[in-house]
Amino acid sequence: MAGLRLTSLRLRLVVVFALVALTAAVLASGIAYWLNREAVLTRAQDAALGDFQQEMQNRAGALPTNPTQAELQHTAGLMAGTGQHFSVLLIAQDEDGNTVVGNSDLDRFTLADVPRPLREAVDRRQPSGEHNSAPYHLYWQRTEEGGTPYLIGGARVIGGGPTGYMLKSLEPEAKDLDSLAWSLGIATALALIGAALLAQAAATTVLKPVHRLGTAARRLGEGKLDTRLRVSGTDELAELSRTFNRTAEALEKRVADMSARDEASRRFVADMSHELRTPLTAITAVTEVLEEELDAETGSVDPMIEPAVRLVVSETRRLNDLVENLMEVTRFDAGTARLVRDDVDIADQITACIDARAWLDAVELDAERGIMARIDPRRLDVILANLIGNALKHGGSPVRVSVHPDTRDGGKDMIIEVQDHGPGIPEDVLPHVFDRFYKASASRPRSEGSGLGLSIALENAHIHGGEITAANSPEGGAVFTLRLPRDSEPAPEDPETGAPADTDDTDRPDATGEAPGEGEEK
């Protein structure tokens, strides 16, 4: 049934073929019927009028100038006895000047049956001339009575004598023409059925390659880049199939090259991050010792180099966060990140995130306890740390965090809103706040953030089957809205092995430490 839906090409081809065949058949049948009708009626008409004219000359012309009614009646009967089977009406004047009538059919055919224009034409005397040698002529007319067609003809005897009229029924010819019309109608119907069958066969021949092409294109869109079409013939469809194969081959090569480069890029970032961790570990240990010396205020650090030492400590911490974020992004790009779900009280989780980072005085929490969700606690902590940290840094306190179920879907999802009281996000920046390494202010290319924080938060929301959106509140400030299902979908499988993705937490950022990366500049 899908192949014959109203918008299908197959149905349109069948309809077009049928309409063309119907038009041609109707035209041909109409012309054939009209030609045959004229031929049949003309032949019957000429035969009847010819016999009538001959009878008028031979029999009516032999009557006296003033015949009696009996003579007219007898002559009319003789004239009607020909093979044409027409009725005859003769009209003349007797010796007393009275009109007498002779009827071959006992008054069934009377003068009242003759149309007035025909009577006037028969009685009208024509002027003699070069092209007209007789004063009177034979005239005829077709009429219909009771659904039966008739031929009426009339003439006068030249040189004086009766006026004669004939009436011939054309019903046999009409029946023949009706039979012809039925035959042509049946032929038209058969032509229409044949055209529909031929159209179906033609549509199948044309659409089968198109269907194969559509299937191949769908498989290609699903990522099966090795899809190819079998090509046979030299017509336009075959050329289209060859073009598809060339395009698919070029696309497969291009995607393979891009995948190789992408894989090499991800491997480079991952390897670089791993390689950086070893020296960073040693540098971090040294900077921690230096930081302790600075905080001890023992005077062991030369005041001249103290700013440099503090800069080294700050930049080392920033570099360590950047490496951790790069490794997290690499896991998302490689598709190896997955959820480690647990039943979590959202209010407790947010409180723990705020408390671990000493943000209690700067954050207002509006969340009832008891709103449970089955999510990955570590990844939720990363999302919250980035959103709240971004709001505190770029928006200004107090930052308000509210939690409520999504009533639009019956509470299957929960919504966490993080709102600050800053100047808001410029409209031209809103579409880019979740882009990697995007910073709104070009005049401040260096910042404490890596430009990856909100991007990582968004990826963590996506892996839960959720979403994060950014907007400006009518009351002022920016609002980040996190929507998460309360029962997230299972973790994705590894694309190569089909097994669950690696859950090794060795390289993950510390869930209880600082935010893995500050958000984008506003």
Short mmCIF file of C-alpha atoms in Angstrom, two decimals:
data_model
loop_
_atom_site.label_atom_id
_atom_site.label_comp_id
_atom_site.label_asym_id
_atom_site.label_seq_id
_atom_site.Cartn_x
_atom_site.Cartn_y
_atom_site.Cartn_z
CA MET A 1 0.00 0.00 0.00
CA ALA A 2 2.92 2.33 0.66
CA GLY A 3 3.88 2.06 -3.02
CA LEU A 4 0.46 3.45 -4.04
CA ARG A 5 0.17 6.37 -1.63
CA LEU A 6 -1.30 9.50 -3.16
CA THR A 7 2.09 11.20 -3.54
CA SER A 8 3.95 8.17 -4.91
CA LEU A 9 5.69 8.38 -8.26
CA ARG A 10 4.27 5.01 -9.25
CA LEU A 11 0.68 6.22 -8.86
CA ARG A 12 1.44 9.39 -10.76
CA LEU A 13 2.98 7.44 -13.64
CA VAL A 14 -0.02 5.11 -13.80
CA VAL A 15 -2.43 8.06 -13.72
CA VAL A 16 -0.53 9.92 -16.45
CA PHE A 17 -0.37 6.84 -18.67
CA ALA A 18 -4.06 6.17 -18.07
CA LEU A 19 -5.05 9.77 -18.82
CA VAL A 20 -3.00 9.79 -22.01
CA ALA A 21 -4.50 6.47 -23.10
CA LEU A 22 -8.00 7.59 -22.14
CA THR A 23 -7.64 10.86 -24.03
CA ALA A 24 -6.31 9.10 -27.12
CA ALA A 25 -8.98 6.39 -26.95
CA VAL A 26 -11.81 8.88 -26.43
CA LEU A 27 -10.60 11.04 -29.31
CA ALA A 28 -10.16 8.06 -31.59
CA SER A 29 -13.53 6.58 -30.62
CA GLY A 30 -15.27 9.94 -30.98
CA ILE A 31 -13.82 10.54 -34.42
CA ALA A 32 -14.62 6.98 -35.51
CA TYR A 33 -18.18 7.26 -34.18
CA TRP A 34 -18.74 10.62 -35.86
CA LEU A 35 -17.38 9.42 -39.20
CA ASN A 36 -19.38 6.19 -39.09
CA ARG A 37 -22.50 8.02 -37.98
CA GLU A 38 -22.30 10.43 -40.86
CA ALA A 39 -21.56 7.61 -43.29
CA VAL A 40 -24.46 5.44 -42.09
CA LEU A 41 -26.98 8.27 -41.95
CA THR A 42 -25.85 9.73 -45.25
CA ARG A 43 -26.05 6.37 -46.98
CA ALA A 44 -29.56 5.66 -45.62
CA GLN A 45 -30.66 9.21 -46.33
CA ASP A 46 -29.35 9.24 -49.92
CA ALA A 47 -30.90 5.87 -50.67
CA ALA A 48 -34.32 6.86 -49.30
CA LEU A 49 -34.35 10.29 -50.95
CA GLY A 50 -33.15 8.84 -54.25
CA ASP A 51 -35.96 6.26 -54.29
CA PHE A 52 -38.50 8.87 -53.23
CA GLN A 53 -37.43 11.24 -55.99
CA GLN A 54 -37.57 8.45 -58.52
CA GLU A 55 -41.04 7.43 -57.38
CA MET A 56 -42.24 11.03 -57.55
CA GLN A 57 -41.09 11.29 -61.17
CA ASN A 58 -42.42 7.90 -62.27
CA ARG A 59 -45.62 7.39 -60.31
CA ALA A 60 -46.68 10.80 -58.99
CA GLY A 61 -45.70 12.38 -62.31
CA ALA A 62 -48.06 9.97 -64.12
CA LEU A 63 -51.09 11.21 -62.19
CA PRO A 64 -53.46 13.68 -63.84
CA THR A 65 -53.23 17.34 -62.93
CA ASN A 66 -56.34 17.10 -60.73
CA PRO A 67 -56.34 13.56 -59.36
CA THR A 68 -58.99 12.07 -57.12
CA GLN A 69 -58.42 11.05 -53.53
CA ALA A 70 -58.54 7.36 -54.52
CA GLU A 71 -55.89 7.89 -57.18
CA LEU A 72 -53.63 9.63 -54.68
CA GLN A 73 -54.19 6.92 -52.09
CA HIS A 74 -53.39 4.17 -54.60
CA THR A 75 -50.28 5.94 -55.89
CA ALA A 76 -49.03 6.62 -52.35
CA GLY A 77 -49.35 2.95 -51.53
CA LEU A 78 -47.40 1.98 -54.64
CA MET A 79 -44.65 4.50 -53.84
CA ALA A 80 -44.34 3.21 -50.26
CA GLY A 81 -43.91 -0.33 -51.50
CA THR A 82 -40.25 0.12 -52.37
CA GLY A 83 -37.46 -1.47 -50.40
CA GLN A 84 -36.79 1.67 -48.37
CA HIS A 85 -39.94 1.19 -46.26
CA PHE A 86 -40.92 4.82 -45.99
CA SER A 87 -44.37 6.36 -45.63
CA VAL A 88 -45.72 8.59 -48.41
CA LEU A 89 -48.07 11.52 -48.25
CA LEU A 90 -49.44 13.00 -51.50
CA ILE A 91 -51.34 16.30 -51.64
CA ALA A 92 -53.13 17.71 -54.68
CA GLN A 93 -56.30 19.55 -55.75
CA ASP A 94 -59.24 17.86 -57.46
CA GLU A 95 -61.33 19.31 -60.31
CA ASP A 96 -63.45 21.29 -57.85
CA GLY A 97 -60.39 22.99 -56.33
CA ASN A 98 -60.57 20.99 -53.10
CA THR A 99 -57.43 19.65 -51.44
CA VAL A 100 -57.21 15.88 -51.51
CA VAL A 101 -54.69 13.77 -49.59
CA GLY A 102 -53.37 10.30 -50.25
CA ASN A 103 -51.63 8.53 -47.35
CA SER A 104 -49.87 5.20 -47.60
CA ASP A 105 -50.16 4.51 -43.83
CA LEU A 106 -53.83 5.26 -43.18
CA ASP A 107 -53.32 8.71 -41.73
CA ARG A 108 -50.31 7.79 -39.57
CA PHE A 109 -48.25 10.29 -41.55
CA THR A 110 -50.09 13.60 -41.96
CA LEU A 111 -49.22 17.06 -43.14
CA ALA A 112 -48.97 18.16 -39.49
CA ASP A 113 -45.93 15.87 -39.12
CA VAL A 114 -44.05 17.86 -41.74
CA PRO A 115 -42.13 20.82 -40.28
CA ARG A 116 -43.40 24.18 -41.52
CA PRO A 117 -39.97 25.33 -42.83
CA LEU A 118 -39.79 22.17 -44.95
CA ARG A 119 -43.30 22.73 -46.38
CA GLU A 120 -42.46 26.32 -47.22
CA ALA A 121 -39.21 25.29 -48.93
CA VAL A 122 -40.97 22.61 -50.99
CA ASP A 123 -43.74 25.00 -52.11
CA ARG A 124 -41.39 27.88 -52.89
CA ARG A 125 -40.88 28.37 -56.61
CA GLN A 126 -37.23 28.97 -57.50
CA PRO A 127 -36.37 31.47 -60.24
CA SER A 128 -34.94 29.87 -63.34
CA GLY A 129 -31.39 30.74 -64.28
CA GLU A 130 -28.04 29.48 -65.50
CA HIS A 131 -27.54 27.31 -62.41
CA ASN A 132 -31.19 26.46 -61.78
CA SER A 133 -33.11 24.66 -64.50
CA ALA A 134 -36.06 23.48 -62.35
CA PRO A 135 -38.48 25.67 -60.43
CA TYR A 136 -38.92 23.14 -57.63
CA HIS A 137 -36.39 20.99 -55.74
CA LEU A 138 -36.22 18.11 -53.33
CA TYR A 139 -35.76 19.13 -49.68
CA TRP A 140 -35.22 17.03 -46.58
CA GLN A 141 -34.86 17.36 -42.81
CA ARG A 142 -34.04 15.07 -39.89
CA THR A 143 -36.36 15.10 -36.89
CA GLU A 144 -36.86 13.07 -33.75
CA GLU A 145 -40.08 11.97 -32.12
CA GLY A 146 -40.40 9.81 -29.04
CA GLY A 147 -36.68 9.18 -29.06
CA THR A 148 -36.78 7.76 -32.60
CA PRO A 149 -34.96 9.64 -35.40
CA TYR A 150 -36.82 10.22 -38.69
CA LEU A 151 -35.98 11.52 -42.15
CA ILE A 152 -38.61 13.71 -43.82
CA GLY A 153 -38.30 14.69 -47.47
CA GLY A 154 -40.55 16.62 -49.82
CA ALA A 155 -40.85 17.55 -53.52
CA ARG A 156 -43.34 18.77 -56.14
CA VAL A 157 -43.97 17.33 -59.55
CA ILE A 158 -42.61 19.73 -62.12
CA GLY A 159 -45.12 20.88 -64.71
CA GLY A 160 -48.10 20.55 -62.40
CA GLY A 161 -49.13 17.66 -60.22
CA PRO A 162 -49.22 16.59 -56.56
CA THR A 163 -46.83 17.52 -53.82
CA GLY A 164 -45.28 14.53 -52.10
CA TYR A 165 -43.67 13.96 -48.69
CA MET A 166 -41.91 10.88 -47.35
CA LEU A 167 -41.21 9.81 -43.77
CA LYS A 168 -38.54 7.21 -43.09
CA SER A 169 -37.62 5.89 -39.68
CA LEU A 170 -33.87 5.84 -38.97
CA GLU A 171 -34.26 3.60 -35.94
CA PRO A 172 -32.33 0.64 -37.49
CA GLU A 173 -29.45 2.95 -38.26
CA ALA A 174 -29.68 4.43 -34.74
CA LYS A 175 -29.49 0.93 -33.25
CA ASP A 176 -26.46 0.18 -35.38
CA LEU A 177 -24.86 3.40 -34.18
CA ASP A 178 -25.68 2.54 -30.55
CA SER A 179 -24.01 -0.84 -31.01
CA LEU A 180 -21.03 0.94 -32.50
CA ALA A 181 -20.92 3.34 -29.52
CA TRP A 182 -21.00 0.42 -27.08
CA SER A 183 -18.22 -1.29 -29.00
CA LEU A 184 -16.10 1.83 -28.99
CA GLY A 185 -16.80 2.34 -25.26
CA ILE A 186 -15.69 -1.22 -24.50
CA ALA A 187 -12.62 -0.70 -26.66
CA THR A 188 -11.85 2.51 -24.75
CA ALA A 189 -12.22 0.74 -21.40
CA LEU A 190 -9.95 -2.10 -22.56
CA ALA A 191 -7.43 0.46 -23.81
CA LEU A 192 -7.55 2.18 -20.44
CA ILE A 193 -6.98 -1.09 -18.58
CA GLY A 194 -4.17 -2.00 -20.96
CA ALA A 195 -2.58 1.41 -20.50
CA ALA A 196 -2.77 1.04 -16.71
CA LEU A 197 -1.11 -2.39 -16.91
CA LEU A 198 1.56 -1.07 -19.25
CA ALA A 199 2.06 1.94 -16.97
CA GLN A 200 2.44 -0.38 -13.98
CA ALA A 201 5.03 -2.42 -15.86
CA ALA A 202 6.83 0.72 -17.03
CA ALA A 203 6.71 2.23 -13.55
CA THR A 204 8.17 -0.95 -12.09
CA THR A 205 10.94 -0.88 -14.66
CA VAL A 206 11.70 2.78 -13.94
CA LEU A 207 11.15 2.77 -10.19
CA LYS A 208 13.02 -0.40 -9.32
CA PRO A 209 16.41 1.28 -9.94
CA VAL A 210 15.13 4.38 -8.15
CA HIS A 211 14.07 2.22 -5.18
CA ARG A 212 17.49 0.57 -5.11
CA LEU A 213 19.09 4.00 -5.27
CA GLY A 214 16.94 5.21 -2.37
CA THR A 215 17.83 2.14 -0.30
CA ALA A 216 21.52 2.63 -1.06
CA ALA A 217 21.32 6.32 -0.15
CA ARG A 218 19.60 5.43 3.13
CA ARG A 219 22.30 2.88 3.94
CA LEU A 220 24.92 5.46 3.06
CA GLY A 221 23.24 7.93 5.42
CA GLU A 222 23.34 5.29 8.17
CA GLY A 223 27.11 5.22 7.86
CA LYS A 224 27.51 2.12 5.66
CA LEU A 225 29.94 3.81 3.33
CA ASP A 226 30.82 0.61 1.47
CA THR A 227 27.35 0.60 -0.13
CA ARG A 228 27.46 0.31 -3.92
CA LEU A 229 24.88 -0.19 -6.66
CA ARG A 230 24.98 -2.87 -9.34
CA VAL A 231 25.14 -1.07 -12.69
CA SER A 232 23.79 -2.48 -15.94
CA GLY A 233 22.80 -0.73 -19.14
CA THR A 234 23.66 2.61 -20.63
CA ASP A 235 20.54 4.68 -19.96
CA GLU A 236 20.17 7.69 -17.66
CA LEU A 237 19.37 5.53 -14.62
CA ALA A 238 22.52 3.50 -15.16
CA GLU A 239 24.53 6.72 -15.40
CA LEU A 240 22.88 7.90 -12.18
CA SER A 241 23.92 4.65 -10.47
CA ARG A 242 27.50 5.11 -11.69
CA THR A 243 27.49 8.66 -10.36
CA PHE A 244 26.19 7.40 -7.00
CA ASN A 245 28.94 4.78 -6.83
CA ARG A 246 31.62 7.35 -7.64
CA THR A 247 30.19 9.72 -5.03
CA ALA A 248 29.98 6.96 -2.40
CA GLU A 249 33.57 5.93 -3.15
CA ALA A 250 34.82 9.50 -2.84
CA LEU A 251 32.81 9.99 0.35
CA GLU A 252 34.16 6.76 1.86
CA LYS A 253 37.71 7.85 1.10
CA ARG A 254 37.10 11.35 2.45
CA VAL A 255 35.49 10.03 5.65
CA ALA A 256 38.27 7.49 6.10
CA ASP A 257 40.87 10.26 5.76
CA MET A 258 38.99 12.51 8.15
CA SER A 259 38.51 9.67 10.64
CA ALA A 260 42.21 8.87 10.45
CA ARG A 261 43.14 12.50 11.04
CA ASP A 262 40.56 12.81 13.82
CA GLU A 263 41.80 9.64 15.45
CA ALA A 264 45.39 10.86 15.16
CA SER A 265 44.38 14.20 16.67
CA ARG A 266 42.55 12.56 19.58
CA ARG A 267 45.44 10.19 20.16
CA PHE A 268 47.85 13.11 20.10
CA VAL A 269 45.81 15.01 22.68
CA ALA A 270 45.43 11.92 24.85
CA ASP A 271 49.10 11.01 24.60
CA MET A 272 50.13 14.59 25.23
CA SER A 273 47.88 14.78 28.28
CA HIS A 274 49.27 11.54 29.66
CA GLU A 275 52.83 12.62 28.97
CA LEU A 276 52.23 15.97 30.65
CA ARG A 277 50.89 14.34 33.80
CA THR A 278 54.26 12.85 34.76
CA PRO A 279 56.21 16.12 34.84
CA LEU A 280 53.15 17.91 36.20
CA THR A 281 53.05 15.54 39.14
CA ALA A 282 56.61 16.44 40.05
CA ILE A 283 56.04 20.14 39.39
CA THR A 284 52.84 20.09 41.44
CA ALA A 285 54.68 18.51 44.36
CA VAL A 286 57.35 21.24 44.21
CA THR A 287 54.77 24.01 43.92
CA GLU A 288 52.91 22.62 46.94
CA VAL A 289 56.12 22.84 48.96
CA LEU A 290 56.70 26.38 47.73
CA GLU A 291 53.10 27.30 48.56
CA GLU A 292 53.51 25.92 52.07
CA GLU A 293 56.67 28.00 52.49
CA LEU A 294 54.78 31.09 51.32
CA ASP A 295 51.91 30.44 53.73
CA ALA A 296 54.25 29.66 56.66
CA GLU A 297 55.57 33.25 56.68
CA THR A 298 58.94 32.07 57.95
CA GLY A 299 60.81 34.38 55.67
CA SER A 300 62.52 31.52 53.89
CA VAL A 301 61.29 32.83 50.54
CA ASP A 302 63.01 35.94 49.24
CA PRO A 303 60.39 38.74 49.00
CA MET A 304 61.82 39.66 45.61
CA ILE A 305 60.89 36.31 44.09
CA GLU A 306 57.67 35.77 46.05
CA PRO A 307 55.43 37.13 43.20
CA ALA A 308 57.17 34.82 40.76
CA VAL A 309 56.68 31.85 43.08
CA ARG A 310 52.97 32.64 43.45
CA LEU A 311 52.65 32.95 39.66
CA VAL A 312 54.31 29.56 39.20
CA VAL A 313 51.94 27.99 41.76
CA SER A 314 48.86 29.54 40.07
CA GLU A 315 49.91 28.61 36.55
CA THR A 316 50.84 25.09 37.59
CA ARG A 317 47.38 24.59 39.09
CA ARG A 318 45.83 26.04 35.93
CA LEU A 319 47.95 23.77 33.71
CA ASN A 320 46.97 20.74 35.78
CA ASP A 321 43.25 21.60 35.37
CA LEU A 322 43.74 22.07 31.64
CA VAL A 323 45.35 18.64 31.26
CA GLU A 324 42.56 17.00 33.24
CA ASN A 325 39.95 18.75 31.10
CA LEU A 326 41.68 17.72 27.88
CA MET A 327 41.69 14.12 29.00
CA GLU A 328 37.98 14.33 29.83
CA VAL A 329 37.20 15.86 26.45
CA THR A 330 39.26 13.14 24.76
CA ARG A 331 37.14 10.46 26.43
CA PHE A 332 33.96 12.09 25.16
CA ASP A 333 35.34 12.41 21.63
CA ALA A 334 36.49 8.79 21.62
CA GLY A 335 33.09 7.59 22.84
CA THR A 336 34.57 5.80 25.85
CA ALA A 337 32.80 7.88 28.51
CA ARG A 338 29.90 6.13 30.24
CA LEU A 339 27.71 6.49 33.28
CA VAL A 340 28.26 4.91 36.66
CA ARG A 341 24.74 5.42 37.96
CA ASP A 342 23.50 5.49 41.50
CA ASP A 343 20.35 6.63 43.31
CA VAL A 344 21.08 10.19 44.43
CA ASP A 345 19.16 12.78 46.45
CA ILE A 346 19.61 15.87 44.28
CA ALA A 347 19.44 18.33 47.17
CA ASP A 348 22.15 16.44 49.08
CA GLN A 349 24.31 16.24 45.96
CA ILE A 350 24.11 19.99 45.33
CA THR A 351 24.83 20.74 49.00
CA ALA A 352 27.90 18.48 48.90
CA CYS A 353 29.15 20.22 45.73
CA ILE A 354 28.74 23.69 47.26
CA ASP A 355 30.22 22.67 50.61
CA ALA A 356 33.29 21.02 49.05
CA ARG A 357 34.16 24.28 47.32
CA ALA A 358 33.31 26.60 50.24
CA TRP A 359 30.54 28.37 48.33
CA LEU A 360 27.91 28.17 51.08
CA ASP A 361 27.93 31.92 51.75
CA ALA A 362 27.59 32.86 48.07
CA VAL A 363 24.93 30.37 46.92
CA GLU A 364 21.23 30.20 47.75
CA LEU A 365 19.75 26.70 47.42
CA ASP A 366 16.06 26.18 46.76
CA ALA A 367 15.66 22.41 46.67
CA GLU A 368 13.52 20.06 48.69
CA ARG A 369 15.06 16.86 49.93
CA GLY A 370 13.63 13.65 48.60
CA ILE A 371 13.89 14.43 44.87
CA MET A 372 15.65 11.24 43.84
CA ALA A 373 17.30 10.49 40.49
CA ARG A 374 19.34 7.60 39.15
CA ILE A 375 22.37 9.37 37.69
CA ASP A 376 26.16 9.42 37.82
CA PRO A 377 27.04 11.43 40.99
CA ARG A 378 30.54 12.33 39.84
CA ARG A 379 29.37 13.69 36.50
CA LEU A 380 26.54 15.63 38.14
CA ASP A 381 29.12 17.15 40.51
CA VAL A 382 31.21 18.20 37.50
CA ILE A 383 28.15 19.83 35.87
CA LEU A 384 27.16 21.70 39.04
CA ALA A 385 30.72 22.81 39.80
CA ASN A 386 31.09 24.32 36.35
CA LEU A 387 27.68 26.01 36.28
CA ILE A 388 27.88 27.45 39.81
CA GLY A 389 31.55 28.37 39.49
CA ASN A 390 30.87 30.11 36.18
CA ALA A 391 27.97 32.05 37.73
CA LEU A 392 30.05 33.15 40.74
CA LYS A 393 33.00 34.19 38.64
CA HIS A 394 31.27 36.01 35.80
CA GLY A 395 27.80 36.78 37.11
CA GLY A 396 28.20 37.83 40.68
CA SER A 397 26.61 36.60 43.88
CA PRO A 398 24.22 35.73 45.21
CA VAL A 399 23.82 32.74 42.91
CA ARG A 400 20.49 30.97 43.23
CA VAL A 401 20.21 27.22 42.56
CA SER A 402 16.67 25.82 42.34
CA VAL A 403 15.45 22.28 41.71
CA HIS A 404 11.97 21.15 40.68
CA PRO A 405 10.40 18.31 38.66
CA ASP A 406 9.36 19.01 35.08
CA THR A 407 5.57 19.07 35.25
CA ARG A 408 5.23 19.03 31.45
CA ASP A 409 6.21 15.35 31.25
CA GLY A 410 4.63 14.23 34.50
CA GLY A 411 7.81 14.61 36.55
CA LYS A 412 9.93 12.15 34.53
CA ASP A 413 12.60 14.84 34.19
CA MET A 414 14.03 17.23 36.73
CA ILE A 415 15.18 20.78 36.16
CA ILE A 416 18.08 22.49 37.93
CA GLU A 417 18.37 26.24 37.35
CA VAL A 418 21.48 28.25 38.21
CA GLN A 419 20.81 32.01 38.16
CA ASP A 420 23.21 34.81 38.93
CA HIS A 421 22.72 38.55 39.42
CA GLY A 422 25.31 39.82 36.96
CA PRO A 423 24.95 41.79 33.74
CA GLY A 424 23.82 38.75 31.76
CA ILE A 425 25.22 37.24 28.59
CA PRO A 426 25.47 39.36 25.41
CA GLU A 427 23.09 38.19 22.71
CA ASP A 428 25.91 37.53 20.25
CA VAL A 429 27.65 35.33 22.84
CA LEU A 430 24.64 33.16 23.80
CA PRO A 431 24.97 30.74 20.83
CA HIS A 432 28.64 30.09 21.69
CA VAL A 433 28.74 29.75 25.47
CA PHE A 434 29.12 25.96 25.21
CA ASP A 435 31.76 26.04 22.46
CA ARG A 436 35.20 24.78 23.39
CA PHE A 437 37.80 27.42 24.14
CA TYR A 438 35.32 30.19 23.37
CA LYS A 439 35.84 33.42 25.33
CA ALA A 440 33.54 36.36 24.90
CA SER A 441 36.17 39.03 25.52
CA ALA A 442 38.97 39.08 22.97
CA SER A 443 40.78 41.63 25.12
CA ARG A 444 41.22 39.02 27.88
CA PRO A 445 42.65 35.99 26.10
CA ARG A 446 44.23 34.76 29.33
CA SER A 447 41.96 33.80 32.17
CA GLU A 448 41.90 31.34 35.01
CA GLY A 449 39.47 29.18 33.07
CA SER A 450 40.40 26.82 30.25
CA GLY A 451 37.36 27.52 28.10
CA LEU A 452 36.33 23.87 28.41
CA GLY A 453 34.22 23.88 31.56
CA LEU A 454 30.78 24.53 30.11
CA SER A 455 31.56 22.27 27.15
CA ILE A 456 32.36 19.39 29.53
CA ALA A 457 29.23 20.15 31.54
CA LEU A 458 27.14 19.93 28.37
CA GLU A 459 28.74 16.62 27.37
CA ASN A 460 28.01 15.20 30.82
CA ALA A 461 24.39 16.30 30.47
CA HIS A 462 24.15 14.67 27.04
CA ILE A 463 25.50 11.36 28.28
CA HIS A 464 22.66 11.35 30.81
CA GLY A 465 20.17 12.01 28.02
CA GLY A 466 19.71 15.59 29.22
CA GLU A 467 20.40 19.12 28.04
CA ILE A 468 21.75 22.47 29.25
CA THR A 469 20.49 25.80 27.91
CA ALA A 470 21.65 29.34 28.61
CA ALA A 471 19.49 32.45 28.62
CA ASN A 472 19.11 35.85 30.23
CA SER A 473 16.53 36.30 32.95
CA PRO A 474 13.99 39.13 32.62
CA GLU A 475 14.92 40.02 36.20
CA GLY A 476 18.57 40.41 35.25
CA GLY A 477 21.48 38.02 35.20
CA ALA A 478 22.10 34.79 33.33
CA VAL A 479 20.18 31.54 33.83
CA PHE A 480 21.60 28.11 33.02
CA THR A 481 18.92 25.41 32.93
CA LEU A 482 19.95 21.77 33.35
CA ARG A 483 17.34 19.19 32.37
CA LEU A 484 18.06 15.57 33.32
CA PRO A 485 15.91 12.44 33.23
CA ARG A 486 15.39 11.03 36.70
CA ASP A 487 16.22 7.58 35.32
CA SER A 488 18.93 8.00 32.68
CA GLU A 489 19.40 5.61 29.79
CA PRO A 490 22.02 2.84 29.97
CA ALA A 491 25.60 3.76 29.06
CA PRO A 492 26.55 3.55 25.38
CA GLU A 493 28.54 0.59 24.14
CA ASP A 494 32.05 0.79 22.83
CA PRO A 495 31.80 1.35 19.05
CA GLU A 496 34.56 -1.17 18.26
CA THR A 497 34.01 -4.03 20.71
CA GLY A 498 30.31 -3.64 21.48
CA ALA A 499 31.13 -3.97 25.19
CA PRO A 500 30.39 -1.30 27.80
CA ALA A 501 32.81 1.59 27.63
CA ASP A 502 35.79 1.77 29.96
CA THR A 503 34.89 2.89 33.50
CA ASP A 504 38.42 3.44 34.75
CA ASP A 505 38.37 6.47 37.07
CA THR A 506 42.14 6.82 37.29
CA ASP A 507 42.33 9.72 34.84
CA ARG A 508 39.15 11.46 35.92
CA PRO A 509 39.14 14.83 37.62
CA ASP A 510 38.70 14.69 41.36
CA ALA A 511 34.99 14.92 42.08
CA THR A 512 35.61 16.62 45.40
CA GLY A 513 38.28 19.07 44.27
CA GLU A 514 37.97 22.30 42.36
CA ALA A 515 35.79 22.56 39.30
CA PRO A 516 37.45 20.75 36.39
CA GLY A 517 37.50 23.97 34.41
CA GLU A 518 35.91 27.37 34.71
CA GLY A 519 33.21 28.34 32.27
CA GLU A 520 33.51 30.59 29.30
CA GLU A 521 34.05 34.28 29.77
CA LYS A 522 30.89 36.40 29.67
#
